[in-house]
Each structure stands twice: as C-alpha cells, then as structure tokens.
PDB file of C-alpha atoms and ligand atoms in Angstrom:
ATOM      1  CA  MET A   3      56.960   0.902  21.550  1.00 35.00           C
ATOM      2  CA  ARG A   4      55.039  -2.727  20.714  1.00 42.00           C
ATOM      3  CA  LYS A   5      52.418  -1.606  23.894  1.00 40.00           C
ATOM      4  CA  SER A   6      51.750   1.808  22.422  1.00 41.00           C
ATOM      5  CA  LEU A   7      51.345   0.731  18.937  1.00 39.00           C
ATOM      6  CA  PHE A   8      48.394  -2.029  20.057  1.00 41.00           C
ATOM      7  CA  PHE A   9      46.870   1.180  22.014  1.00 40.00           C
ATOM      8  CA  VAL A  10      47.027   3.176  18.669  1.00 38.00           C
ATOM      9  CA  CYS A  11      45.598   0.659  17.044  1.00 36.00           C
ATOM     10  CA  ILE A  12      42.939  -0.418  19.283  1.00 38.00           C
ATOM     11  CA  ARG A  13      41.833   3.528  19.796  1.00 42.00           C
ATOM     12  CA  ASN A  14      41.459   3.795  16.031  1.00 42.00           C
ATOM     13  CA  VAL A  15      39.109   0.971  15.960  1.00 39.00           C
ATOM     14  CA  LEU A  16      37.032   2.140  18.615  1.00 38.00           C
ATOM     15  CA  SER A  17      36.909   5.642  17.385  1.00 42.00           C
ATOM     16  CA  ARG A  18      36.203   4.292  13.544  1.00 43.00           C
ATOM     17  CA  GLN A  19      33.378   1.999  15.759  1.00 42.00           C
ATOM     18  CA  THR A  20      31.941   4.935  17.321  1.00 42.00           C
ATOM     19  CA  LYS A  21      32.217   7.462  14.314  1.00 44.00           C
ATOM     20  CA  ALA A  22      30.464   4.657  12.380  1.00 44.00           C
ATOM     21  CA  THR A  23      27.844   4.429  15.112  1.00 41.00           C
ATOM     22  CA  ARG A  24      27.593   7.934  14.827  1.00 46.00           C
ATOM     23  CA  ARG A  25      26.517   8.512  11.540  1.00 46.00           C
ATOM     24  CA  GLN A  26      24.216   5.498  12.106  1.00 45.00           C
ATOM     25  CA  LYS A  27      22.773   7.673  14.283  1.00 43.00           C
ATOM     26  CA  ARG A  28      22.683  10.462  12.553  1.00 45.00           C
ATOM     27  CA  ALA A  29      21.695   9.447   9.483  1.00 43.00           C
ATOM     28  CA  GLU A  30      18.613   7.755  11.923  1.00 42.00           C
ATOM     29  CA  ASN A  31      17.941  11.246  13.169  1.00 43.00           C
ATOM     30  CA  ALA A  32      17.650  12.551   9.954  1.00 43.00           C
ATOM     31  CA  SER A  33      14.951  10.369   8.628  1.00 44.00           C
ATOM     32  CA  GLY A  34      13.779  10.145  12.111  1.00 44.00           C
ATOM     33  CA  LEU A  35      13.656   5.857  12.024  1.00 44.00           C
ATOM     34  CA  SER A  36      15.591   3.189  13.415  1.00 46.00           C
ATOM     35  CA  SER A  37      16.347   0.612  11.495  1.00 46.00           C
ATOM     36  CA  VAL A  38      14.009  -1.687  13.898  1.00 38.00           C
ATOM     37  CA  SER A  39      11.486   0.707  12.664  1.00 45.00           C
ATOM     38  CA  LEU A  40      12.324   0.298   9.232  1.00 44.00           C
ATOM     39  CA  ARG A  41      12.333  -3.756   9.566  1.00 40.00           C
ATOM     40  CA  ARG A  42       8.998  -3.512  11.149  1.00 39.00           C
ATOM     41  CA  ILE A  43       7.397  -0.736   8.301  1.00 44.00           C
ATOM     42  CA  LEU A  44       8.971  -3.028   5.785  1.00 43.00           C
ATOM     43  CA  THR A  45       7.249  -6.266   7.348  1.00 40.00           C
ATOM     44  CA  SER A  46       3.879  -4.776   7.702  1.00 45.00           C
ATOM     45  CA  PHE A  47       4.408  -3.712   4.032  1.00 46.00           C
ATOM     46  CA  LEU A  48       5.074  -7.057   3.441  1.00 46.00           C
ATOM     47  CA  PHE A  49       1.901  -8.118   5.288  1.00 47.00           C
ATOM     48  CA  LEU A  50      -0.704  -6.284   3.363  1.00 50.00           C
ATOM     49  CA  PHE A  51       1.101  -7.094  -0.133  1.00 47.00           C
ATOM     50  CA  SER A  52       0.507 -11.027   0.724  1.00 52.00           C
ATOM     51  CA  ASN A  53      -1.885 -13.122   1.205  1.00 56.00           C
ATOM     52  CA  MET A  54      -3.693 -12.512   5.183  1.00 68.00           C
ATOM     53  CA  ASN A  55      -2.952 -14.679   7.988  1.00 92.00           C
ATOM     54  CA  TYR A  56      -5.513 -16.308   8.768  1.00 97.00           C
ATOM     55  CA  LYS A  57      -7.868 -19.387   9.602  1.00 98.00           C
ATOM     56  CA  ILE A  58     -11.126 -20.531   8.821  1.00 98.00           C
ATOM     57  CA  ARG A  59     -12.974 -22.627  11.504  1.00 98.00           C
ATOM     58  CA  ALA A  60     -16.550 -23.938  11.799  1.00 98.00           C
ATOM     59  CA  ALA A  61     -18.668 -21.517  14.246  1.00 98.00           C
ATOM     60  CA  VAL A  62     -19.734 -22.269  17.494  1.00 98.00           C
ATOM     61  CA  LYS A  63     -22.497 -21.086  19.552  1.00 98.00           C
ATOM     62  CA  GLU A  64     -20.414 -18.418  21.011  1.00 98.00           C
ATOM     63  CA  ASP A  65     -19.882 -16.817  18.013  1.00 98.00           C
ATOM     64  CA  CYS A  66     -23.096 -15.819  16.941  1.00 98.00           C
ATOM     65  CA  LYS A  67     -22.209 -12.392  18.976  1.00 98.00           C
ATOM     66  CA  GLU A  68     -20.083 -11.282  16.390  1.00 98.00           C
ATOM     67  CA  ILE A  69     -21.681 -13.383  13.434  1.00 98.00           C
ATOM     68  CA  TYR A  70     -24.416 -11.099  14.388  1.00 98.00           C
ATOM     69  CA  ARG A  71     -22.287  -7.742  14.313  1.00 98.00           C
ATOM     70  CA  MET A  72     -20.692  -8.878  11.010  1.00 98.00           C
ATOM     71  CA  ILE A  73     -24.028  -9.022   9.758  1.00 98.00           C
ATOM     72  CA  VAL A  74     -25.646  -5.871  10.602  1.00 98.00           C
ATOM     73  CA  GLU A  75     -22.554  -4.665   9.099  1.00 98.00           C
ATOM     74  CA  LEU A  76     -23.056  -6.658   5.446  1.00 98.00           C
ATOM     75  CA  SER A  77     -26.830  -5.097   6.082  1.00 98.00           C
ATOM     76  CA  VAL A  78     -24.950  -1.832   6.080  1.00 98.00           C
ATOM     77  CA  TYR A  79     -22.740  -2.432   2.964  1.00 98.00           C
ATOM     78  CA  GLU A  80     -26.188  -3.579   1.170  1.00 98.00           C
ATOM     79  CA  LYS A  81     -28.039  -0.264   2.284  1.00 97.00           C
ATOM     80  CA  VAL A  82     -30.940  -2.193   3.878  1.00 96.00           C
ATOM     81  CA  PRO A  83     -29.991  -2.140   7.701  1.00 96.00           C
ATOM     82  CA  ASP A  84     -33.389  -1.938   8.613  1.00 96.00           C
ATOM     83  CA  LYS A  85     -33.955  -5.534   7.099  1.00 96.00           C
ATOM     84  CA  VAL A  86     -32.244  -7.327   9.983  1.00 98.00           C
ATOM     85  CA  LYS A  87     -34.990  -8.576  11.493  1.00 96.00           C
ATOM     86  CA  ILE A  88     -33.245 -11.305  13.956  1.00 98.00           C
ATOM     87  CA  THR A  89     -31.054 -11.150  16.866  1.00 98.00           C
ATOM     88  CA  GLN A  90     -28.098 -13.521  18.484  1.00 98.00           C
ATOM     89  CA  GLU A  91     -30.670 -15.109  20.302  1.00 98.00           C
ATOM     90  CA  ASP A  92     -31.878 -16.257  17.154  1.00 98.00           C
ATOM     91  CA  LEU A  93     -29.164 -17.456  15.125  1.00 98.00           C
ATOM     92  CA  GLU A  94     -27.765 -19.308  18.423  1.00 98.00           C
ATOM     93  CA  ARG A  95     -31.434 -21.679  18.078  1.00 98.00           C
ATOM     94  CA  ASP A  96     -31.439 -21.993  14.855  1.00 98.00           C
ATOM     95  CA  GLY A  97     -27.875 -22.325  14.451  1.00 98.00           C
ATOM     96  CA  PHE A  98     -26.451 -24.479  17.345  1.00 98.00           C
ATOM     97  CA  GLY A  99     -29.841 -26.061  18.900  1.00 95.00           C
ATOM     98  CA  GLN A 100     -30.950 -29.376  18.358  1.00 94.00           C
ATOM     99  CA  ASN A 101     -31.927 -29.278  15.106  1.00 94.00           C
ATOM    100  CA  PRO A 102     -29.794 -26.284  13.124  1.00 98.00           C
ATOM    101  CA  PHE A 103     -30.842 -25.009  10.366  1.00 98.00           C
ATOM    102  CA  PHE A 104     -27.819 -23.047   8.901  1.00 98.00           C
ATOM    103  CA  GLU A 105     -23.967 -23.870   9.365  1.00 98.00           C
ATOM    104  CA  CYS A 106     -22.015 -21.476   9.074  1.00 98.00           C
ATOM    105  CA  LEU A 107     -17.730 -20.820   9.015  1.00 98.00           C
ATOM    106  CA  VAL A 108     -15.915 -18.021  10.622  1.00 98.00           C
ATOM    107  CA  ALA A 109     -12.518 -16.307   9.258  1.00 98.00           C
ATOM    108  CA  GLU A 110     -10.195 -15.395  12.074  1.00 98.00           C
ATOM    109  CA  VAL A 111      -6.782 -13.670  12.249  1.00 98.00           C
ATOM    110  CA  PRO A 112      -4.127 -13.904  14.809  1.00 97.00           C
ATOM    111  CA  GLU A 113      -4.111 -10.994  17.468  1.00 96.00           C
ATOM    112  CA  GLU A 114      -1.602  -9.241  16.013  1.00 95.00           C
ATOM    113  CA  HIS A 115      -3.601  -8.381  13.176  1.00 96.00           C
ATOM    114  CA  LYS A 116      -6.667  -7.461  14.488  1.00 97.00           C
ATOM    115  CA  SER A 117      -8.942  -4.935  13.463  1.00 97.00           C
ATOM    116  CA  LYS A 118      -8.770  -1.570  13.983  1.00 96.00           C
ATOM    117  CA  GLU A 119     -11.457  -2.035  16.988  1.00 95.00           C
ATOM    118  CA  GLY A 120      -9.921  -5.444  18.464  1.00 97.00           C
ATOM    119  CA  ARG A 121     -12.102  -7.378  16.145  1.00 98.00           C
ATOM    120  CA  THR A 122     -10.145 -10.827  15.202  1.00 98.00           C
ATOM    121  CA  ALA A 123     -13.407 -12.832  13.717  1.00 98.00           C
ATOM    122  CA  VAL A 124     -13.397 -10.405  10.069  1.00 98.00           C
ATOM    123  CA  GLY A 125     -15.810 -12.750   7.935  1.00 98.00           C
ATOM    124  CA  TYR A 126     -18.002 -15.549   7.915  1.00 99.00           C
ATOM    125  CA  ALA A 127     -19.587 -17.333   5.317  1.00 99.00           C
ATOM    126  CA  LEU A 128     -23.168 -18.529   6.516  1.00 99.00           C
ATOM    127  CA  TYR A 129     -25.360 -21.418   4.215  1.00 98.00           C
ATOM    128  CA  ALA A 130     -28.245 -24.018   4.300  1.00 98.00           C
ATOM    129  CA  CYS A 131     -28.761 -27.214   2.766  1.00 97.00           C
ATOM    130  CA  ALA A 132     -31.291 -26.994   0.151  1.00 97.00           C
ATOM    131  CA  TYR A 133     -32.490 -29.627  -2.855  1.00 97.00           C
ATOM    132  CA  SER A 134     -32.462 -29.133  -6.172  1.00 96.00           C
ATOM    133  CA  THR A 135     -34.998 -31.050  -8.430  1.00 97.00           C
ATOM    134  CA  TRP A 136     -32.658 -31.152 -11.127  1.00 95.00           C
ATOM    135  CA  ASN A 137     -29.262 -31.924  -9.492  1.00 94.00           C
ATOM    136  CA  GLY A 138     -30.345 -33.025  -5.579  1.00 98.00           C
ATOM    137  CA  ARG A 139     -28.568 -32.106  -3.054  1.00 98.00           C
ATOM    138  CA  SER A 140     -26.854 -28.478  -2.893  1.00 98.00           C
ATOM    139  CA  ILE A 141     -25.624 -25.518  -0.806  1.00 98.00           C
ATOM    140  CA  CYS A 142     -27.291 -22.611  -0.563  1.00 98.00           C
ATOM    141  CA  LEU A 143     -24.961 -19.713   0.013  1.00 98.00           C
ATOM    142  CA  GLU A 144     -26.979 -16.527   2.270  1.00 98.00           C
ATOM    143  CA  ASP A 145     -23.785 -14.620   2.889  1.00 98.00           C
ATOM    144  CA  LEU A 146     -20.634 -13.493   2.930  1.00 99.00           C
ATOM    145  CA  TYR A 147     -19.021 -11.154   4.019  1.00 98.00           C
ATOM    146  CA  VAL A 148     -15.257  -9.938   4.692  1.00 98.00           C
ATOM    147  CA  MET A 149     -14.932  -6.836   6.521  1.00 98.00           C
ATOM    148  CA  GLN A 150     -13.796  -3.507   4.315  1.00 98.00           C
ATOM    149  CA  GLU A 151      -9.998  -3.403   5.986  1.00 97.00           C
ATOM    150  CA  PHE A 152      -9.392  -7.404   5.119  1.00 98.00           C
ATOM    151  CA  ARG A 153     -10.353  -7.165   1.495  1.00 98.00           C
ATOM    152  CA  GLY A 154      -8.452  -8.243  -1.438  1.00 97.00           C
ATOM    153  CA  LYS A 155      -6.312 -10.361   1.170  1.00 96.00           C
ATOM    154  CA  GLY A 156      -7.495 -14.031  -0.274  1.00 97.00           C
ATOM    155  CA  ILE A 157      -9.893 -14.123   2.766  1.00 98.00           C
ATOM    156  CA  GLY A 158     -13.182 -13.998   0.275  1.00 98.00           C
ATOM    157  CA  LYS A 159     -11.760 -16.598  -1.799  1.00 98.00           C
ATOM    158  CA  GLY A 160     -10.809 -18.734   1.307  1.00 98.00           C
ATOM    159  CA  LEU A 161     -14.524 -18.546   2.775  1.00 98.00           C
ATOM    160  CA  LEU A 162     -16.329 -19.432  -0.713  1.00 98.00           C
ATOM    161  CA  ARG A 163     -13.873 -22.543  -0.899  1.00 98.00           C
ATOM    162  CA  LYS A 164     -14.403 -23.906   1.990  1.00 98.00           C
ATOM    163  CA  VAL A 165     -18.199 -23.560   1.848  1.00 98.00           C
ATOM    164  CA  ALA A 166     -17.873 -25.505  -1.374  1.00 98.00           C
ATOM    165  CA  GLU A 167     -15.851 -28.423   0.738  1.00 98.00           C
ATOM    166  CA  GLU A 168     -18.243 -28.961   2.952  1.00 98.00           C
ATOM    167  CA  GLY A 169     -20.846 -28.516   0.325  1.00 98.00           C
ATOM    168  CA  LYS A 170     -18.907 -31.620  -1.566  1.00 98.00           C
ATOM    169  CA  LYS A 171     -18.663 -33.172   1.382  1.00 98.00           C
ATOM    170  CA  LYS A 172     -22.306 -33.802   1.993  1.00 98.00           C
ATOM    171  CA  GLN A 173     -22.634 -35.144  -1.893  1.00 98.00           C
ATOM    172  CA  CYS A 174     -23.897 -31.146  -3.322  1.00 98.00           C
ATOM    173  CA  GLN A 175     -23.945 -31.322  -6.991  1.00 98.00           C
ATOM    174  CA  LYS A 176     -24.544 -27.279  -6.652  1.00 97.00           C
ATOM    175  CA  LEU A 177     -23.342 -24.393  -4.882  1.00 98.00           C
ATOM    176  CA  GLN A 178     -25.987 -21.470  -5.070  1.00 97.00           C
ATOM    177  CA  LEU A 179     -26.746 -17.827  -4.039  1.00 98.00           C
ATOM    178  CA  THR A 180     -28.028 -14.530  -4.806  1.00 97.00           C
ATOM    179  CA  VAL A 181     -25.970 -11.197  -5.075  1.00 97.00           C
ATOM    180  CA  LEU A 182     -27.640  -7.610  -5.524  1.00 97.00           C
ATOM    181  CA  ASP A 183     -28.270  -6.198  -8.799  1.00 96.00           C
ATOM    182  CA  TRP A 184     -25.498  -3.181  -8.253  1.00 98.00           C
ATOM    183  CA  ASN A 185     -23.053  -5.054  -6.207  1.00 98.00           C
ATOM    184  CA  LYS A 186     -21.039  -5.538  -9.591  1.00 98.00           C
ATOM    185  CA  SER A 187     -17.763  -5.751  -7.003  1.00 97.00           C
ATOM    186  CA  ALA A 188     -19.148  -9.422  -5.415  1.00 98.00           C
ATOM    187  CA  ARG A 189     -20.579 -10.302  -8.964  1.00 98.00           C
ATOM    188  CA  GLU A 190     -17.569 -10.176  -9.971  1.00 98.00           C
ATOM    189  CA  PHE A 191     -15.721 -11.724  -7.601  1.00 98.00           C
ATOM    190  CA  TYR A 192     -17.670 -14.677  -7.871  1.00 98.00           C
ATOM    191  CA  ALA A 193     -17.386 -14.765 -11.493  1.00 98.00           C
ATOM    192  CA  ALA A 194     -13.782 -14.518 -10.882  1.00 98.00           C
ATOM    193  CA  ASN A 195     -13.895 -17.998  -8.788  1.00 98.00           C
ATOM    194  CA  GLY A 196     -15.867 -19.648 -11.510  1.00 98.00           C
ATOM    195  CA  ALA A 197     -19.565 -18.850 -10.831  1.00 98.00           C
ATOM    196  CA  VAL A 198     -22.270 -18.526 -13.478  1.00 97.00           C
ATOM    197  CA  ASP A 199     -24.890 -15.835 -13.555  1.00 97.00           C
ATOM    198  CA  ILE A 200     -28.002 -18.115 -14.452  1.00 96.00           C
ATOM    199  CA  THR A 201     -30.391 -15.126 -13.759  1.00 95.00           C
ATOM    200  CA  GLU A 202     -30.995 -14.232 -17.897  1.00 94.00           C
ATOM    201  CA  SER A 203     -29.876 -17.879 -19.246  1.00 95.00           C
ATOM    202  CA  GLU A 204     -32.538 -19.700 -16.587  1.00 94.00           C
ATOM    203  CA  GLY A 205     -35.065 -16.743 -17.030  1.00 95.00           C
ATOM    204  CA  ARG A 206     -35.865 -17.017 -13.497  1.00 92.00           C
ATOM    205  CA  HIS A 207     -37.372 -14.287 -10.646  1.00 94.00           C
ATOM    206  CA  VAL A 208     -36.405 -14.534  -6.839  1.00 94.00           C
ATOM    207  CA  ILE A 209     -40.001 -15.107  -4.979  1.00 97.00           C
ATOM    208  CA  SER A 210     -40.825 -14.212  -1.420  1.00 97.00           C
ATOM    209  CA  PHE A 211     -43.680 -15.131   0.844  1.00 98.00           C
ATOM    210  CA  HIS A 212     -42.734 -13.362   3.771  1.00 95.00           C
ATOM    211  CA  GLY A 213     -44.690 -11.078   6.685  1.00 95.00           C
ATOM    212  CA  GLN A 214     -48.723 -10.873   6.753  1.00 98.00           C
ATOM    213  CA  ASN A 215     -48.703 -13.371   3.197  1.00 98.00           C
ATOM    214  CA  LEU A 216     -47.134 -16.176   4.356  1.00 98.00           C
ATOM    215  CA  ASP A 217     -49.159 -15.933   7.700  1.00 98.00           C
ATOM    216  CA  ASN A 218     -51.919 -15.737   5.156  1.00 98.00           C
ATOM    217  CA  LEU A 219     -50.935 -18.295   3.506  1.00 98.00           C
ATOM    218  CA  ALA A 220     -50.146 -20.525   5.851  1.00 98.00           C
ATOM    219  CA  ASN A 221     -53.964 -20.112   7.826  1.00 98.00           C
ATOM    220  CA  GLU A 222     -55.557 -20.771   4.548  1.00 97.00           C
ATOM    221  CA  ALA A 223     -53.855 -24.196   4.679  1.00 98.00           C
ATOM    222  CA  PRO A 224     -56.642 -27.563   4.153  1.00 98.00           C
ATOM    223  CA  LYS A 225     -56.675 -28.388   7.461  1.00 94.00           C
ATOM    224  CA  ASP A 226     -56.027 -32.282   8.102  1.00 89.00           C
TER     225      ASP A 226
HETATM  226  C1  COA B  18     -17.076 -10.103  -1.745  1.00 95.56           C
HETATM  227  C2  COA B  18     -16.323 -10.498  -0.689  1.00 95.56           C
HETATM  228  C3  COA B  18     -16.587 -11.455   0.182  1.00 95.56           C
HETATM  229  C4  COA B  18     -14.816 -11.111  -1.233  1.00 95.56           C
HETATM  230  O1  COA B  18     -14.236 -11.257  -0.302  1.00 95.56           O
HETATM  231  P1  COA B  18     -11.899 -10.436  -0.186  1.00 95.56           P
HETATM  232  O2  COA B  18     -11.614 -10.872   0.698  1.00 95.56           O
HETATM  233  O3  COA B  18     -12.101  -9.064  -0.561  1.00 95.56           O
HETATM  234  O4  COA B  18     -11.919 -11.435  -1.597  1.00 95.56           O
HETATM  235  P2  COA B  18     -10.482 -11.976  -1.864  1.00 95.56           P
HETATM  236  O5  COA B  18      -9.211 -11.116  -1.370  1.00 95.56           O
HETATM  237  O6  COA B  18     -11.174 -13.351  -1.154  1.00 95.56           O
HETATM  238  O7  COA B  18     -10.157 -12.331  -3.651  1.00 95.56           O
HETATM  239  C5  COA B  18     -10.214 -13.419  -4.416  1.00 95.56           C
HETATM  240  C6  COA B  18      -9.905 -13.276  -5.807  1.00 95.56           C
HETATM  241  O8  COA B  18     -11.341 -12.474  -6.163  1.00 95.56           O
HETATM  242  C7  COA B  18     -10.549 -11.384  -6.926  1.00 95.56           C
HETATM  243  N1  COA B  18     -11.289 -10.359  -6.440  1.00 95.56           N
HETATM  244  C8  COA B  18     -12.015  -9.960  -5.623  1.00 95.56           C
HETATM  245  N2  COA B  18     -12.883  -9.061  -5.743  1.00 95.56           N
HETATM  246  C9  COA B  18     -13.175  -9.002  -6.888  1.00 95.56           C
HETATM  247  C10 COA B  18     -13.948  -8.152  -7.697  1.00 95.56           C
HETATM  248  N3  COA B  18     -14.370  -7.029  -7.261  1.00 95.56           N
HETATM  249  N4  COA B  18     -13.160  -8.211  -8.980  1.00 95.56           N
HETATM  250  C11 COA B  18     -12.679  -9.059 -10.210  1.00 95.56           C
HETATM  251  N5  COA B  18     -12.215 -10.562  -9.140  1.00 95.56           N
HETATM  252  C12 COA B  18     -12.245  -9.677  -7.550  1.00 95.56           C
HETATM  253  C13 COA B  18      -9.435 -10.872  -6.750  1.00 95.56           C
HETATM  254  O9  COA B  18      -8.705 -10.367  -7.254  1.00 95.56           O
HETATM  255  C14 COA B  18      -8.497 -12.415  -5.817  1.00 95.56           C
HETATM  256  O10 COA B  18      -8.176 -13.053  -7.278  1.00 95.56           O
HETATM  257  P3  COA B  18      -6.664 -13.699  -7.188  1.00 95.56           P
HETATM  258  O11 COA B  18      -6.990 -14.215  -6.179  1.00 95.56           O
HETATM  259  O12 COA B  18      -6.780 -14.410  -8.832  1.00 95.56           O
HETATM  260  O13 COA B  18      -5.761 -12.626  -6.524  1.00 95.56           O
HETATM  261  C15 COA B  18     -15.632  -9.168  -0.183  1.00 95.56           C
HETATM  262  O14 COA B  18     -15.457  -8.311  -0.832  1.00 95.56           O
HETATM  263  C16 COA B  18     -16.973  -8.811   0.297  1.00 95.56           C
HETATM  264  O15 COA B  18     -17.257  -8.900   1.866  1.00 95.56           O
HETATM  265  N6  COA B  18     -17.605  -7.853   0.551  1.00 95.56           N
HETATM  266  C17 COA B  18     -18.910  -6.755   0.778  1.00 95.56           C
HETATM  267  C18 COA B  18     -19.587  -7.722   0.969  1.00 95.56           C
HETATM  268  C19 COA B  18     -20.266  -8.120  -0.038  1.00 95.56           C
HETATM  269  O16 COA B  18     -20.528  -8.096  -1.367  1.00 95.56           O
HETATM  270  N7  COA B  18     -20.414 -10.103   0.127  1.00 95.56           N
HETATM  271  C20 COA B  18     -21.499 -10.242  -0.923  1.00 95.56           C
HETATM  272  C21 COA B  18     -22.797 -10.376  -0.950  1.00 95.56           C
HETATM  273  S1  COA B  18     -23.430 -11.702  -1.729  1.00 95.56           S
END
C-alpha cells in the first residue's frame, strides 16, 4: 500500500513537471522565443542603452589602414570626400616616423561588439601640438570621429577627454579645433562638453595657404 502511494506521488510530481515544461514550451512556441533568446535580447537591449564597452589607446603604425578608412568616412560625412589627398603611407610616415607630426588615439570595441562590417576600430582622435603666443603650449584637434552605429554611447566624449588629458600631461593650456558651420550636431557636442565658440568673440577667420599659392610663397622666400 505504502509502495503504491509512493509511486502515485512520484507519478504526480513527474506529470506536473511535464505539464509545466509543456506549458512553457507552448508559451515559447506561441511567442517564437525561448528564455535563452529572451535573455539575449534583453542583454542586447541593456547594452544599447548603457555606455559602450570600449577602450581608448594610443594608435600604432599598424592602425593606419583603419585610421585612413575612418578619415575617408569622416570626409564623406563632411560632404567633401575629394578633399582627402593623403594616403595610408603618408599617415605611417607622418605619425610614426622619426619626427611624428601628429598623435592619434583609437577607440576600439571588443570582437563581440564589432561593427556590421566586422570593424573593431570604431573611432579616432587625431591631434598635434601647437603654440599660442597668448597661452603657450596648446593642442590642435584635427579630427574627432566615431562610426555612426557607435555614436551616442560615450565614445566621442571618451576620446575628447583623453585628448584633453594628453594635453594636460604636456602642460598645454588650450585645446582648439575648427568645426564646419553646418555641423550643428558636433558644435552642440563640443559645447555640451565645455567648449567655447570663439568665432564671434575673437572675430577670427581661418586662413590657409595651400597648393600653388603655398608653392609661390615658398619659392619667393628671401634667399639666405
Ligand atoms: C561628434 C561625435 C564625435 C560625438 O561622438 P559620440 O560618441 O556620438 O558622442 P557621445 O556619445 O560621447 O556624447 C557624449 C555626450 O555629449 C552629448 N552629445 C552628443 N552629441 C550631442 C549633440 N549633437 N548635441 C548635444 N549633446 C550631444 C551626449 O548627450 C552625451 O552627453 P551625456 O554624457 O551628458 O549623456 C560623433 O557624433 C561623430 O563622429 N560625428 C560625426 C563626425 C563629426 O562631426 N566629427 C566632428 C568633426 S569636428
């Protein structure tokens, strides 16, 4: 008697479990999602709305291919793709030769968060030292770029802060850059991060000598 009661109990428990499993399976089939898939979706969702897991490091010569790719992407964003005259080799020589002309930081995401095209280098900041007769040592930020699918996750701010930190290490008093007039989004980004637009207050124009005009100027330099 005891034995049969025991078996009845076991059968009931097992049947309840099977019913529960069946119910769960039915629910999964109805929604087309398993709890694992749901967890994955939830993780991706949280990831999208949290700050991106990325690291910022000093660029090395081997990064020039990716930096060049992003320079071209930035020129497309700025609607002037024909303006990029340099090559990957120029970057290698000018940034990583004996007397580097610029420094560069690269923002990198882990493999599992790579871009749709399989990129892990997703942003860069390229800058050089300058000198101000008012403020002394300063940093000139030439490019700041984050690939579109990685924007709005704190990477641009991370890069900008790192450039500032590098500048402070070099005892620079100023971090300066130019931004296109129509690039309201970038202008607002800089302002939100504490930049002051001195275009009006200092009434400055950005002046450039290049191409034949620069050649002429140099060729007409007084001879020693
Ligand atoms: C401009 C750019 C570098 C910013 O990088 P990002 O990774 O998208 O920006 P972040 O996610 O780091 O933004 C950080 C902060 O700035 C704010 N911010 C970003 N874009 C903003 C905007 N358009 N207006 C106001 N605030 C902005 C964010 O809200 C965030 O603030 P929080 O920390 O208080 O939340 C990036 O959008 C980009 O590459 N744009 C295209 C290229 C470009 O214009 N480069 C600049 C050329 S001069």
